[in-house]
């Protein structure tokens, strides 16, 4: 097996499971340590550098980091509550206006147009304003935020929290034109902007064309209905509501219904629970509020009596194990007053003329380059849900960062394919014999449970935020659960005398010294054979005394530092890894102090 | 001292032994030895051997004297009994303990100082008694605990850390044991657990006293150039005389091995030491051959199970003690009283 290339930033980055999994590569362990030290503003700003909306995301993020978190792989353990710790930093940060990027008064002469004021466009503005660009946002509605405002209900994301963070960007001097839907791309191109970014989202909710669909006004498209609630055009609903679909939109629809007079709310799913799209925590929150989730029901028709919606007919199904084939057990009618369709979103670009050199694929999506976010017409960029269909906020943010890099290149006449490289740094954490400048002990505490407003109180007003956030004690405990995966075990083969001390001390049996061989073979002959093949197997250069290799299965290392402490020659060291994720205008920083 | 106690968190796929425990359940306190000390590695080897043999922790007695090596029983099997005796007296204390309760598995850990200087006489007599125990000498050529003076096992010509040369002839515990009738003698190296662990398992299954001399570098006082007990010197001079594995009793493989023939030693408890390699004309039950072989390789560290004889009775068998451990006999039986003693004495008059 070849020695691992630890000089490549990807190697150690991948060990920091959460940061690697985060689309914007937020430096989670460092922000958690800052929280533990009470440095909330610093923690907030570190978050903001990557994810731009820490307060919003600390409440709403899809949190791809958490399923990836190493802590979740330990025996009967759960991931660190990464997302809700982010909210702590934002709740306690105080005023950070001094720490925000400074905006040059002298502009660079380049004008950029952004379509839509969702998180994707706002991120582009956030990245380009400090570089001297003049940015104009065109927004269809009278308020900014995109789906964060219109679709994420205020009991999950209070409007003030959202506006605070949007204002940090708009206050940089962004020109925003409300109630200004862009109706012609050709017209916009005619305005002479140096680049255009399309961040218009995936605005069209999917319809369900079954008999009876057009015979009543009590069938609603989920995202439109949530939008109408947000803009206060709708403030009530019938007592019995059926939600069709079981994704996250369905969860927001059912919980919103409960707050507008709904009493008997059923979420109707075609397939069994294991195949639901909604995040487990969203399901949990909905069920806590008394929403009933009904599985294995396929919609057949809307039942209309005397021009009034009275129910919906379903086939009750039985599925095979993989939920691929089903058979109908019976057909039943479930009574209801309203039906909300929450079965997905489509993109729609009726406003982009077909003769502008912007090519579309057969699904109606513009052909967009995966790395540069540029479409087939140079100078026009896409990002967020408008690029490849509905995703989530953190992806929209990351798309915005990447598009901003491309726009900056484009405006400076640098090829958009020239991306700044990621830099890395390693800094020893050794303070003395058996002394580290990080908290290396393993804390066996359980994941802290989020407290909620009580079940009566919370329904009194649509805008009552349900989650209370962690208190200080919970915060302290949760922060200590983080394993500091960025404090990496860095190995230097020439120093090793093969004494076995590190192998013997490792609590999770990560380490092995073994004769060289093919990686698949070595993985089988570890102190404990590797069970998770997605995780790297570190291999050293041959060791001086026997020529064996030092191997480390990265899977379960708890970064306790004991290997380095018990090593007589400091062949192992614990070093803080930092990756420099480049944003628009960043110089390429490659400082490599690797051992 | 390490900054933290080894966290209890463990690899989820750690195996369990026949008594339902993982190897982590056989660990002890955190070691306070120098980082990289060979003794710690032997501790890990003993931990593994006891776990693999599924000996319940409360049926183990850890015995030791004084020295860095003698501190190590604290670092394995927290749940076991233990006695940390005076310098060199481990064999005597172990004899007493074993006499009282032969049901326990005795694990003695000593150093070359503890066993070859102050405790030499005790060691010899324990060997003569064929006391049923594992007797490990963690051999680093120095008195580690008292800062690195040459011990009785230091080779002629070996240099101390400060450069002075040892002129006195060494006592080789393996040769000593062979010459006074030891019934199981082996040597290994702390840096080679693949060899050490099966040897320890065989030794733990031996009928009487099993002496295992383990070369165990002292990283702090004897791992320099000019030392003959350093990691590098030991690795460069290792000579694996016999290669063997240990097959526990009641496994089909025992019968299979018996059918195959070759060099095997069937232990008192039915387990088998299967020798996959022995030198030509080498017989593990021939005491003289073993001694000759070692003498013929003076410049090398000869390792492996070098001699094993299951035919010699151990102390209790020799003394025809009752089948029940003395500790479990009712007091009246153990001490029949002065009337009976008087009668006995009268019979000698
Ligand atoms: C019900 C629901 C709940 C969700 N909950 C979460 C959640 O909890 N966490 C999460 O991470 N994600 C969630 N999402 C997804 C997330 O909101 C989106 O992925 C994200 O907002 C996409 O950002 P965007 O900037 O690409 O587009 P959008 O947020 O959709 O913003 C697009 C903006 O463009 C404007 N616009 C559109 N066309 C034009 C035009 N022609 N001219 C001018 N303006 C135009 C729109 O009015 C809108 O303001 C949810 C989505 C839904 C539907
Ligand atoms: C009666 C007595 N004499 C001397 C000592 C001092 N002493 C402590 S440990 C030791 C030698 C230990 O050497 P060894 O058994 O090889 O152990 P190591 O530390 O090398 O593992 C000596 C002489 C003592 N503790 N007690
Ligand atoms: S334990 Fe901490 S650093 Fe490691 S993956 Fe989880 S949150 Fe990230
Ligand atoms: S830091 Fe070292 S000892 Fe601790 S878990 Fe990781 S590899 Fe094992
Ligand atoms: S503790 Fe250090 S010297 Fe010993 S084997 Fe491990 S890396 Fe090598
Ligand atoms: S002094 Fe030597 S024998 Fe004692 S603990 Fe240190 S390295 Fe081991
Ligand atoms: Mg010694």
mmCIF file of N, CA and C in Angstrom, chain A residues 242-300:
data_model
loop_
_atom_site.group_PDB
_atom_site.id
_atom_site.type_symbol
_atom_site.label_atom_id
_atom_site.label_comp_id
_atom_site.label_asym_id
_atom_site.label_seq_id
_atom_site.Cartn_x
_atom_site.Cartn_y
_atom_site.Cartn_z
ATOM 1 N N UNK A 242 -55.722 16.684 5.229
ATOM 2 C CA UNK A 242 -54.832 15.620 4.751
ATOM 3 C C UNK A 242 -53.652 16.263 4.032
ATOM 4 N N UNK A 243 -52.453 15.840 4.399
ATOM 5 C CA UNK A 243 -51.265 16.315 3.701
ATOM 6 C C UNK A 243 -50.786 15.155 2.846
ATOM 7 N N UNK A 244 -50.600 15.392 1.584
ATOM 8 C CA UNK A 244 -50.143 14.321 0.708
ATOM 9 C C UNK A 244 -48.643 14.476 0.501
ATOM 10 N N UNK A 245 -47.897 13.430 0.865
ATOM 11 C CA UNK A 245 -46.438 13.486 0.761
ATOM 12 C C UNK A 245 -45.840 13.513 2.155
ATOM 13 N N UNK A 246 -44.614 13.037 2.266
ATOM 14 C CA UNK A 246 -44.026 12.938 3.592
ATOM 15 C C UNK A 246 -42.574 13.430 3.605
ATOM 16 N N UNK A 247 -42.352 14.527 2.876
ATOM 17 C CA UNK A 247 -41.046 15.181 2.923
ATOM 18 C C UNK A 247 -41.077 16.309 3.936
ATOM 19 N N UNK A 248 -40.038 17.131 3.933
ATOM 20 C CA UNK A 248 -39.981 18.216 4.912
ATOM 21 C C UNK A 248 -41.057 19.269 4.674
ATOM 22 N N UNK A 249 -41.453 19.488 3.415
ATOM 23 C CA UNK A 249 -42.530 20.446 3.142
ATOM 24 C C UNK A 249 -43.812 19.975 3.817
ATOM 25 N N UNK A 250 -44.077 18.673 3.746
ATOM 26 C CA UNK A 250 -45.265 18.114 4.387
ATOM 27 C C UNK A 250 -45.240 18.385 5.889
ATOM 28 N N UNK A 251 -44.050 18.270 6.481
ATOM 29 C CA UNK A 251 -43.947 18.494 7.932
ATOM 30 C C UNK A 251 -44.314 19.939 8.277
ATOM 31 N N UNK A 252 -43.852 20.883 7.446
ATOM 32 C CA UNK A 252 -44.196 22.280 7.713
ATOM 33 C C UNK A 252 -45.673 22.543 7.469
ATOM 34 N N UNK A 253 -46.232 21.871 6.462
ATOM 35 C CA UNK A 253 -47.658 22.069 6.176
ATOM 36 C C UNK A 253 -48.516 21.539 7.320
ATOM 37 N N UNK A 254 -48.175 20.373 7.829
ATOM 38 C CA UNK A 254 -49.029 19.806 8.875
ATOM 39 C C UNK A 254 -48.934 20.625 10.152
ATOM 40 N N UNK A 255 -47.726 21.046 10.485
ATOM 41 C CA UNK A 255 -47.575 21.806 11.737
ATOM 42 C C UNK A 255 -48.208 23.202 11.612
ATOM 43 N N UNK A 256 -48.136 23.771 10.412
ATOM 44 C CA UNK A 256 -48.782 25.078 10.207
ATOM 45 C C UNK A 256 -50.301 24.912 10.298
ATOM 46 N N UNK A 257 -50.825 23.834 9.730
ATOM 47 C CA UNK A 257 -52.274 23.585 9.790
ATOM 48 C C UNK A 257 -52.757 23.573 11.225
ATOM 49 N N UNK A 258 -51.976 22.921 12.091
ATOM 50 C CA UNK A 258 -52.345 22.843 13.507
ATOM 51 C C UNK A 258 -52.496 24.222 14.136
ATOM 52 N N UNK A 259 -51.759 25.169 13.590
ATOM 53 C CA UNK A 259 -51.771 26.512 14.171
ATOM 54 C C UNK A 259 -52.837 27.402 13.530
ATOM 55 N N UNK A 260 -53.505 26.887 12.481
ATOM 56 C CA UNK A 260 -54.528 27.711 11.806
ATOM 57 C C UNK A 260 -55.916 27.114 11.992
ATOM 58 N N UNK A 261 -56.062 26.272 13.012
ATOM 59 C CA UNK A 261 -57.391 25.741 13.308
ATOM 60 C C UNK A 261 -57.558 24.268 12.978
ATOM 61 N N UNK A 262 -56.572 23.656 12.366
ATOM 62 C CA UNK A 262 -56.653 22.216 12.086
ATOM 63 C C UNK A 262 -56.639 21.437 13.382
ATOM 64 N N UNK A 263 -57.461 20.359 13.453
ATOM 65 C CA UNK A 263 -57.523 19.558 14.684
ATOM 66 C C UNK A 263 -57.074 18.131 14.401
ATOM 67 N N UNK A 264 -57.510 17.638 13.248
ATOM 68 C CA UNK A 264 -57.224 16.236 12.917
ATOM 69 C C UNK A 264 -56.382 16.247 11.650
ATOM 70 N N UNK A 265 -55.070 16.145 11.836
ATOM 71 C CA UNK A 265 -54.168 16.302 10.694
ATOM 72 C C UNK A 265 -53.512 14.966 10.389
ATOM 73 N N UNK A 266 -53.651 14.535 9.165
ATOM 74 C CA UNK A 266 -53.006 13.281 8.773
ATOM 75 C C UNK A 266 -52.033 13.542 7.632
ATOM 76 N N UNK A 267 -50.821 13.006 7.796
ATOM 77 C CA UNK A 267 -49.861 13.054 6.700
ATOM 78 C C UNK A 267 -49.916 11.701 6.018
ATOM 79 N N UNK A 268 -50.248 11.709 4.736
ATOM 80 C CA UNK A 268 -50.494 10.454 4.022
ATOM 81 C C UNK A 268 -49.254 10.063 3.212
ATOM 82 N N UNK A 269 -48.687 8.895 3.534
ATOM 83 C CA UNK A 269 -47.476 8.437 2.854
ATOM 84 C C UNK A 269 -47.789 7.205 2.022
ATOM 85 N N UNK A 270 -47.191 7.137 0.862
ATOM 86 C CA UNK A 270 -47.375 5.948 0.009
ATOM 87 C C UNK A 270 -46.620 4.751 0.562
ATOM 88 N N UNK A 271 -45.451 5.041 1.108
ATOM 89 C CA UNK A 271 -44.550 3.935 1.423
ATOM 90 C C UNK A 271 -44.280 3.841 2.935
ATOM 91 N N UNK A 272 -43.627 2.759 3.364
ATOM 92 C CA UNK A 272 -43.349 2.598 4.797
ATOM 93 C C UNK A 272 -42.338 3.624 5.308
ATOM 94 N N UNK A 273 -42.253 3.725 6.595
ATOM 95 C CA UNK A 273 -41.455 4.733 7.278
ATOM 96 C C UNK A 273 -39.985 4.786 6.847
ATOM 97 N N UNK A 274 -39.408 3.614 6.634
ATOM 98 C CA UNK A 274 -37.981 3.577 6.311
ATOM 99 C C UNK A 274 -37.684 4.338 5.027
ATOM 100 N N UNK A 275 -38.725 4.624 4.247
ATOM 101 C CA UNK A 275 -38.489 5.248 2.944
ATOM 102 C C UNK A 275 -38.937 6.699 2.899
ATOM 103 N N UNK A 276 -39.213 7.268 4.061
ATOM 104 C CA UNK A 276 -39.637 8.671 4.121
ATOM 105 C C UNK A 276 -38.501 9.599 3.734
ATOM 106 N N UNK A 277 -38.864 10.727 3.132
ATOM 107 C CA UNK A 277 -37.845 11.715 2.769
ATOM 108 C C UNK A 277 -37.584 12.709 3.897
ATOM 109 N N UNK A 278 -38.576 12.898 4.752
ATOM 110 C CA UNK A 278 -38.424 13.924 5.800
ATOM 111 C C UNK A 278 -37.294 13.541 6.751
ATOM 112 N N UNK A 279 -36.606 14.560 7.291
ATOM 113 C CA UNK A 279 -35.562 14.298 8.279
ATOM 114 C C UNK A 279 -36.213 13.719 9.525
ATOM 115 N N UNK A 280 -35.537 12.793 10.171
ATOM 116 C CA UNK A 280 -36.125 12.155 11.364
ATOM 117 C C UNK A 280 -36.547 13.164 12.424
ATOM 118 N N UNK A 281 -35.748 14.244 12.569
ATOM 119 C CA UNK A 281 -36.100 15.200 13.630
ATOM 120 C C UNK A 281 -37.357 15.984 13.275
ATOM 121 N N UNK A 282 -37.596 16.217 11.981
ATOM 122 C CA UNK A 282 -38.812 16.942 11.603
ATOM 123 C C UNK A 282 -40.045 16.060 11.845
ATOM 124 N N UNK A 283 -39.897 14.761 11.550
ATOM 125 C CA UNK A 283 -40.986 13.820 11.815
ATOM 126 C C UNK A 283 -41.298 13.778 13.305
ATOM 127 N N UNK A 284 -40.233 13.727 14.080
ATOM 128 C CA UNK A 284 -40.385 13.655 15.532
ATOM 129 C C UNK A 284 -41.144 14.867 16.059
ATOM 130 N N UNK A 285 -40.747 16.056 15.564
ATOM 131 C CA UNK A 285 -41.402 17.281 16.032
ATOM 132 C C UNK A 285 -42.874 17.298 15.647
ATOM 133 N N UNK A 286 -43.188 16.822 14.429
ATOM 134 C CA UNK A 286 -44.578 16.821 13.989
ATOM 135 C C UNK A 286 -45.395 15.840 14.831
ATOM 136 N N UNK A 287 -44.828 14.681 15.082
ATOM 137 C CA UNK A 287 -45.571 13.677 15.848
ATOM 138 C C UNK A 287 -45.757 14.122 17.294
ATOM 139 N N UNK A 288 -44.759 14.827 17.817
ATOM 140 C CA UNK A 288 -44.897 15.359 19.176
ATOM 141 C C UNK A 288 -46.120 16.272 19.255
ATOM 142 N N UNK A 289 -46.429 16.963 18.159
ATOM 143 C CA UNK A 289 -47.561 17.896 18.165
ATOM 144 C C UNK A 289 -48.882 17.199 17.888
ATOM 145 N N UNK A 290 -48.857 15.902 17.669
ATOM 146 C CA UNK A 290 -50.091 15.150 17.528
ATOM 147 C C UNK A 290 -50.513 14.902 16.087
ATOM 148 N N UNK A 291 -49.628 15.158 15.157
ATOM 149 C CA UNK A 291 -49.931 14.854 13.765
ATOM 150 C C UNK A 291 -49.871 13.343 13.585
ATOM 151 N N UNK A 292 -50.834 12.808 12.823
ATOM 152 C CA UNK A 292 -50.820 11.370 12.597
ATOM 153 C C UNK A 292 -50.147 11.090 11.251
ATOM 154 N N UNK A 293 -49.228 10.146 11.246
ATOM 155 C CA UNK A 293 -48.570 9.806 9.989
ATOM 156 C C UNK A 293 -49.100 8.456 9.532
ATOM 157 N N UNK A 294 -49.723 8.452 8.379
ATOM 158 C CA UNK A 294 -50.392 7.244 7.899
ATOM 159 C C UNK A 294 -49.575 6.671 6.742
ATOM 160 N N UNK A 295 -49.120 5.433 6.885
ATOM 161 C CA UNK A 295 -48.245 4.864 5.853
ATOM 162 C C UNK A 295 -49.029 3.986 4.872
ATOM 163 N N UNK A 296 -48.405 3.701 3.748
ATOM 164 C CA UNK A 296 -48.904 2.737 2.756
ATOM 165 C C UNK A 296 -50.263 3.117 2.163
ATOM 166 N N UNK A 297 -50.486 4.404 1.915
ATOM 167 C CA UNK A 297 -51.737 4.837 1.290
ATOM 168 C C UNK A 297 -51.440 5.613 0.010
ATOM 169 N N UNK A 298 -51.942 5.111 -1.109
ATOM 170 C CA UNK A 298 -51.725 5.788 -2.387
ATOM 171 C C UNK A 298 -52.997 6.537 -2.773
ATOM 172 N N UNK A 299 -52.892 7.860 -3.022
ATOM 173 C CA UNK A 299 -54.087 8.643 -3.372
ATOM 174 C C UNK A 299 -54.711 8.191 -4.692
ATOM 175 N N UNK A 300 -56.073 8.149 -4.734
ATOM 176 C CA UNK A 300 -56.771 7.730 -5.960
ATOM 177 C C UNK A 300 -57.643 8.824 -6.547
#
